[in-house]
């Protein structure tokens, strides 16, 4: 990711850059406006369980963040940067956009919470609810425009007021604590009275969880400042873990003390007023200042975080229309353009929320934010799991308190909880992220980050290859592994297409190219030849692996390829060559066939001028002359019809007998074979004493593909062999000549 040089770039410490914004976001609007409501609804036991589940998700995510951030040089972009550098630009971009949306929506969420608390403290302000929200949004926007340095300094003052507020409302609950009230409030009550603004809402454990979960999502506030930290690898783990721990203790104390101090109905209907009216020593002003400080600081933290995520995505140039937001301000490199977009989203949500308090808007926005954050946290855990489980040698985090098991558990928990909260919304969120992922993949992103997916896949391939090596081979498990001698790919496209069609996503295709000449001269050109084959495959969307060798002659090159193209226990079992029309090269060509046969490989020789029209209904003819080559021909014809271009083909299996007496037995035998082979085909018996060449020409000239068996010629019979099969292919449509080594099992 390109970074704009900044002469006065921020260099915050662990306390100022990570702990302060994180703890101020964690101890935010939920603590004042919804924590008591959660206790009243779910009961003390249920509330503590909700706290433990929520904190376990953020704790595993924090461990994953710590592992990844201490394994690389962290730049701006927070969670987006970590995900994109591990799972690649497509996953990073999809989650990054979702994360930006979550942070941008957090701004109006906290502003709504602040305004609701203000109106509850000063009821005379109720008619001006929307005006206050809009004015607050503009005020915070102005603060953010001054830069992160000013915002962080302001947050130090805010934190003092916040902890004073926590002290007085916890102290007030402590002096009113009653064991009897505590016992009565242990169990849940999801049908108790509700505030007017929440009338008609049906509550359950998971809907309460969704309302509460934003309380623990503040870990992003510090992480999103990653580009402004002096030492991100050191500050992010320490500051985030400290914030998670302090937040857990404060929320646990609030649930226990308030649950034992106030009646359930008041906890539900007056969650904020209880804290305000019962403050220790009557210092209600501190609670008012605390909620103002908490909500505004959380909103300010999201105002700082969201633009930085969008700026990082834009600078990676994943999507052209986002590049506008990558520009930073002169000097400090502040994301002013992305900040302006965040303001637009904030104003739009506040206008939608309307001019009435009561909590419905707050809860609706909280549920949306919950879903977005759950998936971003899940993807961070998946990224850490991929790094560790993939055993990449490059994964050497300085943070030692991490295991892939915790990351996997965190990822699964995020997905499971999202569906338990609201499965239709969870599915919609998954589909939206999947659509973004598909969109980014379709655009063939040029950005590459050396992500960990390759290591993860490599480790999986290695383990599976070792397992495959220990399993015995059997005709039942035969799969086509095709070595196609494609040469220059643009000149033999039809052969390559047939290789892919005959493999039908059931095996592997290797595209072989031989550079003929002096090794010292041609070796430097080999990488370019490999890249050319890869580019051809990418452009044509062909699933194949390029293999390029340098040899003195074509014959030697073929021998090298036939012997050396192997991936552990996976090696080519079928060599695909074009039919040679040059009689002058006959001896070399026949030698290549004998070499392949000597190495136990079946052979397919293809003669085709061009690939058939994919839209046309096609016919495939198989000329049966015994099971020596017939089994493989039948299997290849079946695999050919597995491709959409050949999916509606009609398959005929033809056999020639010399007299009428042999017709019926031959038909019955062939139909029985087709039935046992479980292949859709029609048997056709021909009675004729004509030359087989004439019969094939007469009956299959109008077919789209014709399968014929052949034998490997002895050296002294090469010319006769070449003339005979040359007559078969001349003037015909696509002809596939097959010679089987007998490893496949048609009837398996």
Short mmCIF file of C-alpha atoms in Angstrom, two decimals, residues 207-493:
data_model
loop_
_atom_site.label_atom_id
_atom_site.label_comp_id
_atom_site.label_asym_id
_atom_site.label_seq_id
_atom_site.Cartn_x
_atom_site.Cartn_y
_atom_site.Cartn_z
CA UNK A 207 -31.97 -9.75 20.64
CA UNK A 208 -30.68 -8.44 23.97
CA UNK A 209 -27.22 -9.68 22.99
CA UNK A 210 -27.46 -7.74 19.72
CA UNK A 211 -28.36 -4.56 21.63
CA UNK A 212 -25.46 -5.04 24.03
CA UNK A 213 -22.71 -6.25 21.69
CA UNK A 214 -21.61 -2.77 20.44
CA UNK A 215 -20.40 -2.17 24.02
CA UNK A 216 -17.43 -4.47 23.40
CA UNK A 217 -16.56 -3.40 19.85
CA UNK A 218 -14.24 -0.60 20.91
CA UNK A 219 -11.14 -2.67 20.19
CA UNK A 220 -11.28 -1.26 16.66
CA UNK A 221 -10.90 2.31 17.91
CA UNK A 222 -7.26 1.77 18.83
CA UNK A 223 -6.50 -0.58 15.96
CA UNK A 224 -7.83 1.89 13.41
CA UNK A 225 -5.16 4.37 14.53
CA UNK A 226 -2.44 1.92 13.39
CA UNK A 227 -1.01 4.37 10.85
CA UNK A 228 -0.59 7.03 13.55
CA UNK A 229 1.28 4.95 16.15
CA UNK A 230 4.94 5.20 17.02
CA UNK A 231 5.32 1.42 17.37
CA UNK A 232 2.14 -0.39 16.15
CA UNK A 233 3.52 -3.89 16.77
CA UNK A 234 4.09 -3.08 20.43
CA UNK A 235 1.19 -0.70 21.11
CA UNK A 236 -1.70 -2.58 19.49
CA UNK A 237 -1.47 -5.80 21.61
CA UNK A 238 -0.76 -4.02 24.91
CA UNK A 239 -3.26 -1.21 24.55
CA UNK A 240 -6.08 -3.38 23.19
CA UNK A 241 -5.71 -6.15 25.79
CA UNK A 242 -5.62 -3.57 28.58
CA UNK A 243 -8.78 -1.91 27.27
CA UNK A 244 -10.58 -5.28 26.97
CA UNK A 245 -9.62 -6.19 30.55
CA UNK A 246 -10.60 -2.86 32.11
CA UNK A 247 -13.86 -2.78 30.17
CA UNK A 248 -14.76 -6.28 31.33
CA UNK A 249 -14.22 -5.39 35.00
CA UNK A 250 -16.28 -2.19 34.78
CA UNK A 251 -19.21 -3.88 33.00
CA UNK A 252 -19.15 -6.86 35.36
CA UNK A 253 -19.21 -4.54 38.38
CA UNK A 254 -22.10 -2.55 36.89
CA UNK A 255 -24.18 -5.68 36.20
CA UNK A 256 -23.70 -7.08 39.71
CA UNK A 257 -24.05 -3.83 41.68
CA UNK A 258 -26.92 -2.32 39.69
CA UNK A 259 -28.65 -5.68 39.48
CA UNK A 260 -28.60 -5.85 43.27
CA UNK A 261 -29.54 -2.22 43.87
CA UNK A 262 -32.54 -1.41 41.66
CA UNK A 263 -35.90 -3.09 40.93
CA UNK A 264 -36.26 -4.84 37.58
CA UNK A 265 -38.94 -2.50 36.23
CA UNK A 266 -36.72 0.52 36.85
CA UNK A 267 -33.72 -1.21 35.27
CA UNK A 268 -35.80 -1.72 32.12
CA UNK A 269 -37.71 1.54 31.92
CA UNK A 270 -35.16 3.93 33.48
CA UNK A 271 -31.70 2.49 32.65
CA UNK A 272 -29.96 5.86 32.47
CA UNK A 273 -32.05 7.74 35.06
CA UNK A 274 -31.05 5.20 37.74
CA UNK A 275 -27.39 6.00 37.24
CA UNK A 276 -28.05 9.72 37.07
CA UNK A 277 -30.48 10.09 40.00
CA UNK A 278 -28.65 7.76 42.40
CA UNK A 279 -25.10 9.02 41.94
CA UNK A 280 -22.90 8.89 45.03
CA UNK A 281 -23.08 12.07 47.15
CA UNK A 282 -25.72 13.38 44.74
CA UNK A 283 -23.07 14.24 42.18
CA UNK A 284 -25.44 13.79 39.26
CA UNK A 285 -23.56 16.34 37.21
CA UNK A 286 -20.63 13.90 36.99
CA UNK A 287 -22.89 11.23 35.48
CA UNK A 288 -24.24 13.75 32.99
CA UNK A 289 -20.72 14.82 32.08
CA UNK A 290 -19.69 11.17 31.94
CA UNK A 291 -22.38 10.15 29.47
CA UNK A 292 -21.67 13.23 27.39
CA UNK A 293 -17.97 12.44 27.47
CA UNK A 294 -18.44 8.74 26.72
CA UNK A 295 -20.85 9.12 23.84
CA UNK A 296 -19.07 12.05 22.22
CA UNK A 297 -15.64 10.43 22.58
CA UNK A 298 -16.96 7.20 21.04
CA UNK A 299 -18.47 9.14 18.17
CA UNK A 300 -15.23 11.05 17.75
CA UNK A 301 -13.26 7.77 17.78
CA UNK A 302 -15.43 6.41 14.97
CA UNK A 303 -15.09 9.73 13.14
CA UNK A 304 -11.32 9.21 13.26
CA UNK A 305 -11.38 5.48 12.45
CA UNK A 306 -13.82 5.21 9.54
CA UNK A 307 -12.01 7.68 7.23
CA UNK A 308 -8.66 6.00 7.91
CA UNK A 309 -10.04 2.61 6.86
CA UNK A 310 -11.50 4.06 3.66
CA UNK A 311 -8.27 5.94 2.94
CA UNK A 312 -6.26 2.71 3.29
CA UNK A 313 -8.63 0.84 0.93
CA UNK A 314 -8.43 3.67 -1.58
CA UNK A 315 -4.65 3.77 -1.52
CA UNK A 316 -4.47 0.08 -2.32
CA UNK A 317 -6.33 0.95 -5.54
CA UNK A 318 -8.72 -1.95 -5.26
CA UNK A 319 -11.54 0.02 -6.90
CA UNK A 320 -11.01 2.96 -9.18
CA UNK A 321 -14.04 4.90 -7.96
CA UNK A 322 -12.61 4.90 -4.40
CA UNK A 323 -9.23 6.34 -5.37
CA UNK A 324 -10.54 9.87 -4.75
CA UNK A 325 -10.63 9.14 -1.01
CA UNK A 326 -6.97 8.10 -0.81
CA UNK A 327 -5.68 11.67 -0.84
CA UNK A 328 -4.45 12.95 2.53
CA UNK A 329 -4.06 16.49 3.77
CA UNK A 330 -0.66 18.21 3.35
CA UNK A 331 1.71 17.63 6.24
CA UNK A 332 -0.17 15.30 8.62
CA UNK A 333 -1.81 13.22 5.85
CA UNK A 334 -5.28 13.44 7.45
CA UNK A 335 -8.06 11.65 5.44
CA UNK A 336 -10.19 14.76 4.90
CA UNK A 337 -12.06 13.46 1.84
CA UNK A 338 -13.02 10.19 3.53
CA UNK A 339 -14.01 12.18 6.62
CA UNK A 340 -16.44 14.22 4.49
CA UNK A 341 -18.09 11.01 3.23
CA UNK A 342 -18.44 9.83 6.85
CA UNK A 343 -20.23 13.09 7.65
CA UNK A 344 -22.66 12.56 4.75
CA UNK A 345 -23.52 9.05 6.02
CA UNK A 346 -23.93 10.37 9.56
CA UNK A 347 -26.30 13.15 8.50
CA UNK A 348 -28.35 10.71 6.39
CA UNK A 349 -28.82 8.30 9.32
CA UNK A 350 -29.70 11.10 11.73
CA UNK A 351 -32.31 12.45 9.33
CA UNK A 352 -33.75 8.92 9.04
CA UNK A 353 -33.83 8.58 12.85
CA UNK A 354 -36.17 11.57 13.08
CA UNK A 355 -36.93 13.96 15.90
CA UNK A 356 -38.08 11.59 18.63
CA UNK A 357 -36.12 9.88 21.37
CA UNK A 358 -37.15 6.69 23.09
CA UNK A 359 -34.60 4.16 21.91
CA UNK A 360 -36.08 2.50 18.81
CA UNK A 361 -33.65 4.22 16.41
CA UNK A 362 -30.75 3.52 18.77
CA UNK A 363 -31.58 -0.20 18.93
CA UNK A 364 -32.07 -0.47 15.15
CA UNK A 365 -28.66 1.08 14.42
CA UNK A 366 -27.08 -1.06 17.15
CA UNK A 367 -28.32 -4.26 15.48
CA UNK A 368 -26.86 -3.26 12.10
CA UNK A 369 -23.50 -2.33 13.65
CA UNK A 370 -23.46 -5.62 15.55
CA UNK A 371 -23.70 -7.64 12.33
CA UNK A 372 -20.98 -5.66 10.54
CA UNK A 373 -18.57 -5.88 13.45
CA UNK A 374 -19.20 -9.60 13.97
CA UNK A 375 -18.15 -10.36 10.40
CA UNK A 376 -15.10 -8.10 10.51
CA UNK A 377 -14.02 -9.75 13.77
CA UNK A 378 -14.71 -13.17 12.29
CA UNK A 379 -12.52 -12.37 9.30
CA UNK A 380 -9.67 -11.17 11.54
CA UNK A 381 -9.82 -14.49 13.39
CA UNK A 382 -9.93 -16.37 10.09
CA UNK A 383 -6.87 -14.44 8.94
CA UNK A 384 -4.93 -15.37 12.09
CA UNK A 385 -6.06 -19.00 11.78
CA UNK A 386 -4.86 -19.07 8.16
CA UNK A 387 -1.46 -17.69 9.14
CA UNK A 388 -0.86 -20.10 12.02
CA UNK A 389 -2.51 -23.26 10.70
CA UNK A 390 -0.81 -22.81 7.33
CA UNK A 391 2.59 -23.10 9.07
CA UNK A 392 4.10 -20.32 6.98
CA UNK A 393 7.75 -19.95 8.01
CA UNK A 394 7.17 -16.19 7.73
CA UNK A 395 4.60 -16.33 10.55
CA UNK A 396 6.76 -15.62 13.58
CA UNK A 397 4.69 -13.28 15.80
CA UNK A 398 6.36 -11.72 18.80
CA UNK A 399 3.07 -12.10 20.65
CA UNK A 400 3.25 -15.61 22.14
CA UNK A 401 -0.17 -16.01 23.77
CA UNK A 402 -1.84 -17.21 20.62
CA UNK A 403 -2.95 -20.47 19.05
CA UNK A 404 -4.84 -21.16 15.84
CA UNK A 405 -7.49 -22.93 17.94
CA UNK A 406 -8.53 -19.68 19.64
CA UNK A 407 -8.70 -17.92 16.26
CA UNK A 408 -10.85 -20.70 14.77
CA UNK A 409 -13.12 -20.65 17.82
CA UNK A 410 -13.47 -16.88 17.51
CA UNK A 411 -14.32 -17.08 13.80
CA UNK A 412 -16.93 -19.81 14.35
CA UNK A 413 -18.40 -17.92 17.32
CA UNK A 414 -18.80 -14.75 15.24
CA UNK A 415 -20.63 -16.62 12.50
CA UNK A 416 -22.80 -18.62 14.92
CA UNK A 417 -23.76 -15.60 17.02
CA UNK A 418 -24.69 -13.58 13.93
CA UNK A 419 -27.22 -16.26 12.93
CA UNK A 420 -28.52 -16.65 16.46
CA UNK A 421 -29.14 -12.91 16.69
CA UNK A 422 -31.03 -12.60 13.42
CA UNK A 423 -30.53 -15.25 10.77
CA UNK A 424 -32.22 -13.38 7.87
CA UNK A 425 -30.03 -10.33 8.49
CA UNK A 426 -26.98 -12.58 8.86
CA UNK A 427 -27.68 -14.21 5.49
CA UNK A 428 -28.14 -10.80 3.87
CA UNK A 429 -24.82 -9.64 5.37
CA UNK A 430 -23.05 -12.77 4.11
CA UNK A 431 -24.53 -12.29 0.63
CA UNK A 432 -23.48 -8.63 0.57
CA UNK A 433 -19.91 -9.48 1.56
CA UNK A 434 -19.89 -12.37 -0.94
CA UNK A 435 -21.12 -10.01 -3.66
CA UNK A 436 -18.33 -7.56 -2.83
CA UNK A 437 -15.83 -10.41 -2.88
CA UNK A 438 -17.12 -11.62 -6.26
CA UNK A 439 -17.03 -8.07 -7.63
CA UNK A 440 -13.43 -7.58 -6.52
CA UNK A 441 -12.34 -10.96 -7.88
CA UNK A 442 -14.04 -10.26 -11.20
CA UNK A 443 -12.05 -7.05 -11.56
CA UNK A 444 -8.74 -9.00 -11.47
CA UNK A 445 -7.10 -6.79 -8.87
CA UNK A 446 -3.52 -5.87 -9.56
CA UNK A 447 -2.77 -5.32 -5.90
CA UNK A 448 -0.88 -8.22 -4.31
CA UNK A 449 0.35 -8.41 -0.74
CA UNK A 450 2.05 -11.80 -0.47
CA UNK A 451 -0.90 -12.94 1.61
CA UNK A 452 -1.01 -16.08 3.76
CA UNK A 453 -3.55 -17.95 1.66
CA UNK A 454 -0.76 -19.43 -0.43
CA UNK A 455 0.94 -20.83 2.66
CA UNK A 456 -2.35 -22.21 3.97
CA UNK A 457 -3.13 -23.88 0.63
CA UNK A 458 0.45 -25.14 0.33
CA UNK A 459 0.25 -26.80 3.74
CA UNK A 460 -3.09 -28.40 2.86
CA UNK A 461 -1.72 -29.66 -0.47
CA UNK A 462 1.37 -31.04 1.21
CA UNK A 463 -0.64 -32.93 3.83
CA UNK A 464 -3.06 -34.30 1.25
CA UNK A 465 -0.27 -35.39 -1.08
CA UNK A 466 1.35 -37.32 1.76
CA UNK A 467 -1.99 -38.95 2.55
CA UNK A 468 -2.57 -39.74 -1.12
CA UNK A 469 0.83 -41.39 -1.34
CA UNK A 470 -0.15 -43.93 1.32
CA UNK A 471 -3.44 -44.88 -0.36
CA UNK A 472 -3.31 -47.78 -2.86
CA UNK A 473 -4.23 -47.07 -6.47
CA UNK A 474 -7.27 -48.78 -7.92
CA UNK A 475 -9.06 -48.54 -11.28
CA UNK A 476 -12.12 -47.33 -9.35
CA UNK A 477 -10.20 -44.20 -8.32
CA UNK A 478 -8.81 -43.47 -11.77
CA UNK A 479 -8.80 -39.80 -12.69
CA UNK A 480 -7.51 -38.18 -15.86
CA UNK A 481 -4.16 -36.48 -15.31
CA UNK A 482 -3.38 -35.22 -18.79
CA UNK A 483 -0.02 -34.12 -20.15
CA UNK A 484 -1.02 -32.09 -23.22
CA UNK A 485 1.77 -31.20 -25.62
CA UNK A 486 0.38 -27.80 -26.46
CA UNK A 487 3.51 -26.06 -27.67
CA UNK A 488 2.77 -22.42 -28.44
CA UNK A 489 -0.75 -22.20 -26.97
CA UNK A 490 -2.25 -19.74 -29.45
CA UNK A 491 -1.47 -22.14 -32.32
CA UNK A 492 -3.11 -25.18 -30.68
CA UNK A 493 -6.10 -23.82 -28.81
#
